[in-house]
mmCIF file of C-alpha atoms and ligand atoms in Angstrom:
data_model
loop_
_atom_site.group_PDB
_atom_site.id
_atom_site.type_symbol
_atom_site.label_atom_id
_atom_site.label_comp_id
_atom_site.label_asym_id
_atom_site.label_seq_id
_atom_site.Cartn_x
_atom_site.Cartn_y
_atom_site.Cartn_z
ATOM 1 C CA MET O 235 -4.593 -4.074 8.093
ATOM 2 C CA MET O 236 -2.305 -1.215 8.986
ATOM 3 C CA GLN O 237 -0.877 -0.498 12.382
ATOM 4 C CA LEU O 238 -0.053 3.002 13.672
ATOM 5 C CA LYS O 239 2.793 3.747 16.090
ATOM 6 C CA ILE O 240 3.654 7.204 17.407
ATOM 7 C CA HIS O 241 7.201 8.112 18.486
ATOM 8 C CA GLN O 242 8.397 11.389 19.956
ATOM 9 C CA PHE O 243 11.952 12.743 19.839
ATOM 10 C CA ASP O 244 13.740 15.868 20.974
ATOM 11 C CA LEU O 245 16.148 16.823 18.213
ATOM 12 C CA PRO O 246 19.126 18.776 19.568
ATOM 13 C CA LEU O 247 20.254 21.590 17.269
ATOM 14 C CA LEU O 248 23.874 22.177 16.343
ATOM 15 C CA HIS O 249 23.446 25.863 17.223
ATOM 16 C CA PRO O 250 20.556 27.893 18.657
ATOM 17 C CA PHE O 251 18.364 28.772 15.659
ATOM 18 C CA THR O 252 16.839 32.241 15.598
ATOM 19 C CA ILE O 253 14.386 33.817 13.176
ATOM 20 C CA SER O 254 12.519 37.127 13.442
ATOM 21 C CA ARG O 255 9.994 35.832 15.996
ATOM 22 C CA GLU O 256 11.674 33.049 18.009
ATOM 23 C CA SER O 257 14.812 31.174 19.010
ATOM 24 C CA ILE O 258 15.128 27.434 19.679
ATOM 25 C CA THR O 259 17.868 25.004 20.763
ATOM 26 C CA VAL O 260 15.844 21.755 20.694
ATOM 27 C CA GLN O 261 13.152 20.763 18.201
ATOM 28 C CA SER O 262 10.455 18.402 19.423
ATOM 29 C CA THR O 263 9.224 16.112 16.687
ATOM 30 C CA ILE O 264 6.675 13.331 16.191
ATOM 31 C CA ILE O 265 7.523 10.324 14.032
ATOM 32 C CA VAL O 266 4.604 8.298 12.727
ATOM 33 C CA GLU O 267 5.219 4.654 11.871
ATOM 34 C CA LEU O 268 2.719 2.854 9.647
ATOM 35 C CA ILE O 269 3.131 -0.911 9.491
ATOM 36 C CA GLN O 270 1.567 -3.172 6.885
ATOM 37 C CA ASP O 271 2.580 -6.728 5.901
ATOM 38 C CA GLY O 272 5.488 -6.482 8.346
ATOM 39 C CA VAL O 273 6.939 -3.392 6.603
ATOM 40 C CA SER O 274 7.328 -0.014 8.365
ATOM 41 C CA GLY O 275 6.975 3.393 6.719
ATOM 42 C CA TYR O 276 7.978 6.577 8.542
ATOM 43 C CA GLY O 277 6.672 10.132 8.464
ATOM 44 C CA GLU O 278 7.341 13.224 10.527
ATOM 45 C CA SER O 279 5.814 16.393 11.841
ATOM 46 C CA THR O 280 7.687 18.842 13.997
ATOM 47 C CA THR O 281 5.960 20.924 16.659
ATOM 48 C CA ASN O 282 5.596 24.607 15.813
ATOM 49 C CA ALA O 283 4.807 27.561 18.067
ATOM 50 C CA TYR O 284 3.747 29.897 15.220
ATOM 51 C CA TYR O 285 1.159 27.395 13.953
ATOM 52 C CA GLY O 286 0.134 26.333 17.489
ATOM 53 C CA VAL O 287 1.270 22.730 17.032
ATOM 54 C CA THR O 288 2.445 20.855 20.143
ATOM 55 C CA GLU O 289 3.402 17.259 20.890
ATOM 56 C CA GLN O 290 0.027 16.859 22.595
ATOM 57 C CA SER O 291 -1.986 18.380 19.748
ATOM 58 C CA LEU O 292 -0.262 16.009 17.303
ATOM 59 C CA ARG O 293 -0.890 13.002 19.528
ATOM 60 C CA ASP O 294 -4.545 14.009 19.948
ATOM 61 C CA SER O 295 -5.000 14.344 16.178
ATOM 62 C CA LEU O 296 -3.356 11.007 15.468
ATOM 63 C CA GLN O 297 -5.435 9.252 18.129
ATOM 64 C CA GLN O 298 -8.542 10.736 16.548
ATOM 65 C CA VAL O 299 -7.896 8.831 13.294
ATOM 66 C CA ARG O 300 -6.221 5.718 14.736
ATOM 67 C CA GLY O 301 -9.397 3.648 14.324
ATOM 68 C CA LEU O 302 -9.824 4.741 10.731
ATOM 69 C CA ILE O 303 -6.184 4.035 9.824
ATOM 70 C CA GLU O 304 -6.018 0.675 11.559
ATOM 71 C CA GLY O 305 -9.152 -0.393 9.667
ATOM 72 C CA ILE O 306 -7.543 0.277 6.279
ATOM 73 C CA GLU O 307 -5.449 -1.918 4.011
ATOM 74 C CA MET O 308 -3.555 0.778 2.096
ATOM 75 C CA SER O 309 -3.217 0.532 -1.671
ATOM 76 C CA THR O 310 -2.084 4.097 -2.470
ATOM 77 C CA PRO O 311 -1.018 7.029 -0.285
ATOM 78 C CA GLY O 312 -3.565 9.309 -1.979
ATOM 79 C CA GLU O 313 -6.384 7.063 -0.899
ATOM 80 C CA LEU O 314 -5.232 7.135 2.710
ATOM 81 C CA TRP O 315 -4.790 10.922 2.539
ATOM 82 C CA SER O 316 -8.354 11.484 1.331
ATOM 83 C CA ALA O 317 -9.848 9.244 3.997
ATOM 84 C CA VAL O 318 -7.886 10.888 6.819
ATOM 85 C CA ASN O 319 -8.391 14.418 5.474
ATOM 86 C CA GLU O 320 -12.143 13.992 5.763
ATOM 87 C CA GLN O 321 -11.868 13.377 9.483
ATOM 88 C CA LEU O 322 -8.888 15.466 10.496
ATOM 89 C CA ASP O 323 -8.384 19.225 10.498
ATOM 90 C CA ASP O 324 -4.655 19.203 11.265
ATOM 91 C CA THR O 325 -2.220 19.442 8.349
ATOM 92 C CA PHE O 326 0.800 18.716 10.562
ATOM 93 C CA ALA O 327 -0.581 15.345 11.722
ATOM 94 C CA LEU O 328 -1.890 14.655 8.215
ATOM 95 C CA CYS O 329 1.613 15.335 6.872
ATOM 96 C CA ALA O 330 3.248 12.824 9.220
ATOM 97 C CA LEU O 331 0.705 10.184 8.138
ATOM 98 C CA ASP O 332 1.039 10.983 4.426
ATOM 99 C CA LEU O 333 4.840 10.850 4.526
ATOM 100 C CA ALA O 334 4.718 7.506 6.334
ATOM 101 C CA ALA O 335 2.164 6.254 3.795
ATOM 102 C CA HIS O 336 4.514 7.158 0.922
ATOM 103 C CA ASP O 337 7.522 5.527 2.560
ATOM 104 C CA LEU O 338 5.455 2.408 3.218
ATOM 105 C CA TRP O 339 3.959 2.395 -0.302
ATOM 106 C CA GLY O 340 7.378 2.617 -1.930
ATOM 107 C CA LYS O 341 8.805 -0.067 0.322
ATOM 108 C CA LEU O 342 5.884 -2.391 -0.437
ATOM 109 C CA GLN O 343 6.449 -1.776 -4.177
ATOM 110 C CA GLY O 344 10.202 -2.201 -3.773
ATOM 111 C CA ALA O 345 11.167 1.131 -5.387
ATOM 112 C CA PRO O 346 11.955 4.712 -4.376
ATOM 113 C CA VAL O 347 8.864 6.938 -4.394
ATOM 114 C CA HIS O 348 10.320 9.415 -6.915
ATOM 115 C CA GLN O 349 10.989 6.493 -9.271
ATOM 116 C CA LEU O 350 7.421 5.249 -8.918
ATOM 117 C CA TRP O 351 6.342 8.765 -9.954
ATOM 118 C CA GLY O 352 8.630 8.559 -12.998
ATOM 119 C CA LEU O 353 10.893 11.410 -11.867
ATOM 120 C CA SER O 354 14.571 11.690 -12.686
ATOM 121 C CA THR O 355 16.871 13.181 -10.050
ATOM 122 C CA ASP O 356 19.520 14.155 -12.637
ATOM 123 C CA ALA O 357 18.675 17.882 -12.726
ATOM 124 C CA ASN O 358 17.737 18.388 -9.066
ATOM 125 C CA PRO O 359 18.069 21.929 -7.707
ATOM 126 C CA LEU O 360 20.672 22.473 -4.988
ATOM 127 C CA SER O 361 19.574 23.142 -1.425
ATOM 128 C CA ASN O 362 20.497 26.228 0.506
ATOM 129 C CA TYR O 363 21.931 26.186 4.021
ATOM 130 C CA THR O 364 20.068 28.460 6.433
ATOM 131 C CA ILE O 365 21.847 31.033 8.581
ATOM 132 C CA GLY O 366 19.649 32.067 11.513
ATOM 133 C CA ILE O 367 19.698 35.562 12.988
ATOM 134 C CA ASP O 368 22.592 36.213 15.352
ATOM 135 C CA ASP O 369 25.421 38.636 15.971
ATOM 136 C CA ILE O 370 27.070 39.272 12.617
ATOM 137 C CA ASP O 371 30.349 37.608 13.587
ATOM 138 C CA VAL O 372 28.428 34.504 14.690
ATOM 139 C CA MET O 373 26.529 34.431 11.380
ATOM 140 C CA ILE O 374 29.836 34.672 9.522
ATOM 141 C CA ALA O 375 31.239 31.819 11.642
ATOM 142 C CA LYS O 376 28.168 29.657 10.938
ATOM 143 C CA MET O 377 28.579 30.215 7.228
ATOM 144 C CA ALA O 378 32.292 29.367 7.459
ATOM 145 C CA GLU O 379 31.410 26.120 9.251
ATOM 146 C CA PHE O 380 29.349 25.098 6.177
ATOM 147 C CA SER O 381 31.529 26.846 3.623
ATOM 148 C CA ASP O 382 31.033 24.330 0.802
ATOM 149 C CA TRP O 383 27.307 24.940 0.433
ATOM 150 C CA PRO O 384 26.421 26.687 -2.868
ATOM 151 C CA ILE O 385 23.516 28.761 -1.522
ATOM 152 C CA TYR O 386 22.755 30.371 1.827
ATOM 153 C CA LYS O 387 19.336 31.413 3.052
ATOM 154 C CA ILE O 388 19.804 34.285 5.460
ATOM 155 C CA LYS O 389 17.150 34.921 8.070
ATOM 156 C CA LEU O 390 16.466 38.647 8.448
ATOM 157 C CA GLY O 391 14.134 40.897 10.422
ATOM 158 C CA THR O 392 16.569 42.972 12.484
ATOM 159 C CA ASP O 393 17.157 46.727 12.459
ATOM 160 C CA HIS O 394 20.364 46.192 10.430
ATOM 161 C CA ASP O 395 19.406 43.659 7.747
ATOM 162 C CA ILE O 396 21.373 45.141 4.845
ATOM 163 C CA GLU O 397 24.439 45.402 7.052
ATOM 164 C CA ILE O 398 24.164 41.668 7.784
ATOM 165 C CA VAL O 399 23.991 40.685 4.129
ATOM 166 C CA ARG O 400 26.818 43.062 3.223
ATOM 167 C CA ALA O 401 29.021 41.565 5.949
ATOM 168 C CA LEU O 402 28.287 37.982 4.854
ATOM 169 C CA ARG O 403 28.951 38.887 1.221
ATOM 170 C CA GLU O 404 32.535 39.788 2.112
ATOM 171 C CA HIS O 405 33.144 36.111 2.922
ATOM 172 C CA THR O 406 31.558 34.218 0.016
ATOM 173 C CA ASP O 407 30.519 34.337 -3.632
ATOM 174 C CA ALA O 408 27.675 31.873 -3.013
ATOM 175 C CA VAL O 409 24.089 32.696 -3.953
ATOM 176 C CA PHE O 410 22.069 34.305 -1.156
ATOM 177 C CA ARG O 411 18.361 34.152 -0.448
ATOM 178 C CA VAL O 412 16.769 36.118 2.362
ATOM 179 C CA ASP O 413 13.762 35.312 4.530
ATOM 180 C CA ALA O 414 12.257 38.126 6.599
ATOM 181 C CA ASN O 415 9.629 35.853 8.185
ATOM 182 C CA CYS O 416 6.957 38.597 8.118
ATOM 183 C CA ALA O 417 9.157 41.253 9.761
ATOM 184 C CA TRP O 418 9.157 43.991 7.089
ATOM 185 C CA THR O 419 6.713 46.617 5.904
ATOM 186 C CA ALA O 420 5.866 47.098 2.237
ATOM 187 C CA GLU O 421 8.054 50.216 2.108
ATOM 188 C CA GLN O 422 11.005 48.443 3.720
ATOM 189 C CA THR O 423 10.698 45.537 1.315
ATOM 190 C CA ILE O 424 10.733 47.779 -1.736
ATOM 191 C CA ALA O 425 13.608 49.819 -0.319
ATOM 192 C CA ASN O 426 15.622 46.715 0.621
ATOM 193 C CA SER O 427 15.129 44.954 -2.703
ATOM 194 C CA GLY O 428 17.612 47.080 -4.670
ATOM 195 C CA PRO O 429 20.546 46.864 -2.262
ATOM 196 C CA LEU O 430 19.895 43.146 -1.730
ATOM 197 C CA LYS O 431 19.850 42.520 -5.462
ATOM 198 C CA SER O 432 23.241 44.251 -5.744
ATOM 199 C CA LEU O 433 24.513 41.958 -2.996
ATOM 200 C CA GLY O 434 23.696 38.827 -5.000
ATOM 201 C CA VAL O 435 20.389 37.918 -3.362
ATOM 202 C CA GLU O 436 18.150 35.874 -5.677
ATOM 203 C CA PHE O 437 14.800 36.329 -3.896
ATOM 204 C CA ILE O 438 13.026 37.600 -0.794
ATOM 205 C CA GLU O 439 10.888 35.158 1.148
ATOM 206 C CA GLN O 440 7.738 36.332 2.962
ATOM 207 C CA PRO O 441 8.636 39.946 3.717
ATOM 208 C CA LEU O 442 5.267 41.007 5.168
ATOM 209 C CA ALA O 443 3.053 39.602 7.892
ATOM 210 C CA ALA O 444 0.565 37.126 6.440
ATOM 211 C CA ASP O 445 -2.397 39.418 7.200
ATOM 212 C CA LEU O 446 -0.805 42.239 5.158
ATOM 213 C CA ILE O 447 -1.241 40.335 1.889
ATOM 214 C CA ASP O 448 -3.292 43.264 0.496
ATOM 215 C CA HIS O 449 -0.056 45.295 0.454
ATOM 216 C CA MET O 450 1.662 42.696 -1.696
ATOM 217 C CA PRO O 451 0.465 43.809 -5.158
ATOM 218 C CA ALA O 452 2.313 47.121 -4.659
ATOM 219 C CA VAL O 453 5.428 45.328 -3.427
ATOM 220 C CA PHE O 454 5.142 42.860 -6.324
ATOM 221 C CA ALA O 455 5.045 45.774 -8.776
ATOM 222 C CA GLN O 456 8.001 47.649 -7.290
ATOM 223 C CA SER O 457 10.370 45.062 -5.802
ATOM 224 C CA GLU O 458 13.609 44.544 -7.684
ATOM 225 C CA LEU O 459 13.755 40.946 -6.484
ATOM 226 C CA PRO O 460 11.319 38.053 -6.835
ATOM 227 C CA LEU O 461 9.075 37.465 -3.834
ATOM 228 C CA ILE O 462 8.308 33.998 -2.479
ATOM 229 C CA ALA O 463 5.284 33.320 -0.259
ATOM 230 C CA ASP O 464 5.754 31.167 2.818
ATOM 231 C CA GLU O 465 3.434 32.172 5.698
ATOM 232 C CA ASN O 466 0.962 33.332 3.009
ATOM 233 C CA CYS O 467 0.876 29.989 1.235
ATOM 234 C CA LEU O 468 -0.128 27.129 3.475
ATOM 235 C CA VAL O 469 -2.563 24.923 1.557
ATOM 236 C CA LEU O 470 -3.817 24.368 -1.999
ATOM 237 C CA ASP O 471 -6.459 27.089 -1.663
ATOM 238 C CA ASP O 472 -3.758 29.710 -0.967
ATOM 239 C CA VAL O 473 -1.936 29.234 -4.284
ATOM 240 C CA GLN O 474 -4.465 31.232 -6.297
ATOM 241 C CA ARG O 475 -4.165 34.192 -3.907
ATOM 242 C CA CYS O 476 -0.407 34.376 -4.473
ATOM 243 C CA ILE O 477 -0.817 35.193 -8.177
ATOM 244 C CA GLY O 478 0.037 38.872 -8.752
ATOM 245 C CA ARG O 479 1.310 39.128 -5.180
ATOM 246 C CA PHE O 480 4.284 36.787 -5.217
ATOM 247 C CA HIS O 481 6.537 35.331 -7.901
ATOM 248 C CA GLY O 482 6.586 31.936 -6.284
ATOM 249 C CA ILE O 483 5.520 29.831 -3.346
ATOM 250 C CA ASN O 484 7.386 27.997 -0.630
ATOM 251 C CA ILE O 485 5.480 24.799 0.043
ATOM 252 C CA LYS O 486 6.094 23.062 3.341
ATOM 253 C CA LEU O 487 4.825 19.555 3.815
ATOM 254 C CA VAL O 488 3.555 20.218 7.351
ATOM 255 C CA LYS O 489 1.662 23.334 6.262
ATOM 256 C CA CYS O 490 -0.199 21.661 3.407
ATOM 257 C CA GLY O 491 -0.587 18.140 4.811
ATOM 258 C CA GLY O 492 2.078 16.084 3.067
ATOM 259 C CA LEU O 493 3.339 15.018 -0.353
ATOM 260 C CA THR O 494 -0.146 14.357 -1.729
ATOM 261 C CA PRO O 495 -1.385 17.986 -1.549
ATOM 262 C CA ALA O 496 2.135 19.339 -2.230
ATOM 263 C CA ARG O 497 2.088 17.737 -5.679
ATOM 264 C CA GLN O 498 -1.297 19.331 -6.382
ATOM 265 C CA MET O 499 0.059 22.724 -5.278
ATOM 266 C CA ILE O 500 3.069 22.326 -7.568
ATOM 267 C CA GLU O 501 0.804 21.591 -10.506
ATOM 268 C CA LEU O 502 -1.429 24.600 -9.823
ATOM 269 C CA ALA O 503 1.582 26.863 -9.334
ATOM 270 C CA ARG O 504 3.083 25.711 -12.634
ATOM 271 C CA GLN O 505 -0.178 26.413 -14.466
ATOM 272 C CA ASN O 506 0.007 29.981 -13.135
ATOM 273 C CA ASP O 507 3.718 30.586 -13.807
ATOM 274 C CA LEU O 508 4.631 30.680 -10.149
ATOM 275 C CA LYS O 509 8.079 29.449 -9.141
ATOM 276 C CA VAL O 510 8.017 26.505 -6.785
ATOM 277 C CA MET O 511 10.142 25.990 -3.724
ATOM 278 C CA VAL O 512 9.792 23.435 -0.970
ATOM 279 C CA GLY O 513 11.033 24.397 2.450
ATOM 280 C CA CYS O 514 11.546 22.494 5.627
ATOM 281 C CA MET O 515 11.307 22.910 9.348
ATOM 282 C CA THR O 516 14.206 21.805 11.545
ATOM 283 C CA GLU O 517 13.163 18.222 11.082
ATOM 284 C CA SER O 518 15.124 14.997 10.967
ATOM 285 C CA THR O 519 16.111 12.915 7.973
ATOM 286 C CA VAL O 520 12.603 11.393 8.097
ATOM 287 C CA GLY O 521 11.017 14.651 6.882
ATOM 288 C CA ILE O 522 13.919 15.601 4.632
ATOM 289 C CA SER O 523 13.825 12.246 2.802
ATOM 290 C CA ALA O 524 10.186 12.919 1.899
ATOM 291 C CA ILE O 525 11.146 16.286 0.379
ATOM 292 C CA ALA O 526 13.824 14.472 -1.620
ATOM 293 C CA GLN O 527 11.094 12.545 -3.448
ATOM 294 C CA ILE O 528 9.533 15.686 -4.991
ATOM 295 C CA LEU O 529 12.843 17.495 -5.424
ATOM 296 C CA PRO O 530 12.940 16.920 -9.237
ATOM 297 C CA LEU O 531 9.727 18.989 -9.547
ATOM 298 C CA LEU O 532 11.156 22.121 -7.876
ATOM 299 C CA ASP O 533 12.905 25.356 -8.833
ATOM 300 C CA TYR O 534 14.311 25.988 -5.357
ATOM 301 C CA VAL O 535 14.685 23.918 -2.249
ATOM 302 C CA ASP O 536 15.479 24.511 1.383
ATOM 303 C CA MET O 537 16.058 21.033 2.784
ATOM 304 C CA ASP O 538 18.837 21.610 5.291
ATOM 305 C CA GLY O 539 16.717 20.676 8.351
ATOM 306 C CA ALA O 540 18.692 17.577 9.281
ATOM 307 C CA ALA O 541 21.957 19.409 8.585
ATOM 308 C CA LEU O 542 21.029 21.878 11.359
ATOM 309 C CA LEU O 543 20.844 19.042 13.912
ATOM 310 C CA LYS O 544 23.501 17.867 16.337
ATOM 311 C CA SER O 545 22.264 14.290 16.056
ATOM 312 C CA ASP O 546 19.766 12.574 13.764
ATOM 313 C CA ILE O 547 17.309 9.747 14.375
ATOM 314 C CA ALA O 548 17.242 8.116 10.953
ATOM 315 C CA THR O 549 19.217 7.386 7.832
ATOM 316 C CA GLY O 550 17.792 8.131 4.397
ATOM 317 C CA CYS O 551 18.327 10.914 1.911
ATOM 318 C CA GLN O 552 21.169 13.083 3.024
ATOM 319 C CA VAL O 553 21.980 16.616 1.929
ATOM 320 C CA VAL O 554 25.700 17.220 1.628
ATOM 321 C CA ASN O 555 26.911 20.645 0.506
ATOM 322 C CA GLY O 556 23.515 21.309 -1.045
ATOM 323 C CA ILE O 557 23.390 18.047 -2.999
ATOM 324 C CA CYS O 558 20.754 15.488 -2.106
ATOM 325 C CA GLN O 559 22.155 11.968 -1.954
ATOM 326 C CA TYR O 560 19.682 9.092 -2.283
ATOM 327 C CA PRO O 561 20.217 5.744 -0.609
ATOM 328 C CA LEU O 562 19.793 2.587 -2.685
ATOM 329 C CA THR O 563 16.622 1.664 -0.817
ATOM 330 C CA SER O 564 12.934 1.874 -1.547
ATOM 331 C CA GLY O 565 10.154 4.185 -0.289
ATOM 332 C CA ASN O 566 11.518 7.491 0.999
ATOM 333 C CA GLY O 567 14.704 5.545 1.768
ATOM 334 C CA LEU O 568 14.191 5.578 5.520
ATOM 335 C CA THR O 569 15.591 3.493 8.322
ATOM 336 C CA LEU O 570 15.002 4.629 11.874
ATOM 337 C CA ASN O 571 18.115 4.303 14.049
ATOM 338 C CA SER O 572 17.922 1.165 16.168
ATOM 339 C CA ASN O 573 18.574 3.047 19.414
ATOM 340 C CA CYS O 574 15.425 5.097 18.942
ATOM 341 C CA ASP O 575 12.787 2.738 20.391
HETATM 342 MG MG1 MG V 684 10.221 30.973 5.438
#
């Protein structure tokens, strides 16, 4: 039978991290540990103000399915996901469980998860490094601190967005992506797309508020840059609605409920010629190592979460200058630091 343990950590950030709607210096996170046959698998879900997820709400959700989980002998992660999904309406908690189930499954099989899926990591996309909103000189300094990354994702949503990108462009030839986190109007998005394209931006992530999705067909038709859905694409059911409104989707494991539904979303997106990105929250190496397993299936990836932290709680897959490095261990490659109990 499986055993469930819940750990909570406060992850200190290297720098305050600001997007259009909030600013944080510490990220609270829940680590789920699933134990079977003496082997531990780890999964993660961060708390999130925008999605109303707190440490308590995660603990409540996990307690709700403890009996179910501890009555199961897991054979595959998908089986566990389906059983829990029937009883739990909380993708963040579901994600932590699903990630732990994958790590455990791989460790029990004695191979990395991506290898068990038959994926080669040889042509992995490179990850961007995210620059949060700040005074322009601070944003330039942050970029300089991580100057060997090949791609930067710039958070926008100020009254001087183009000025920010223009200033950053003076200091690097790297690829830029921008993420407005719902802060723009349709008109602003169309107007910004041309200048941003000239400044070497490859796409715009979630320009409009999620409830303005009806404005997206017009933006889709007129934008000079591809548009990627984030806040508008949470779960599998949302993928269909992004067709004709966005050029691609940004899947996040906590939004959809883990690797199991993420792989279904990737498949559906591919069938509909949507580009696929996976993004992260400011999570630890536990969450990032799970993303690393599906990395070979992606066009774009934003997996710098652990790189934004002052200190980490685990070792596993590590992203160095945009390149994901895999440890020679099984599962998601995770070991929780010994001083974390
Ligand atoms: Mg985003």
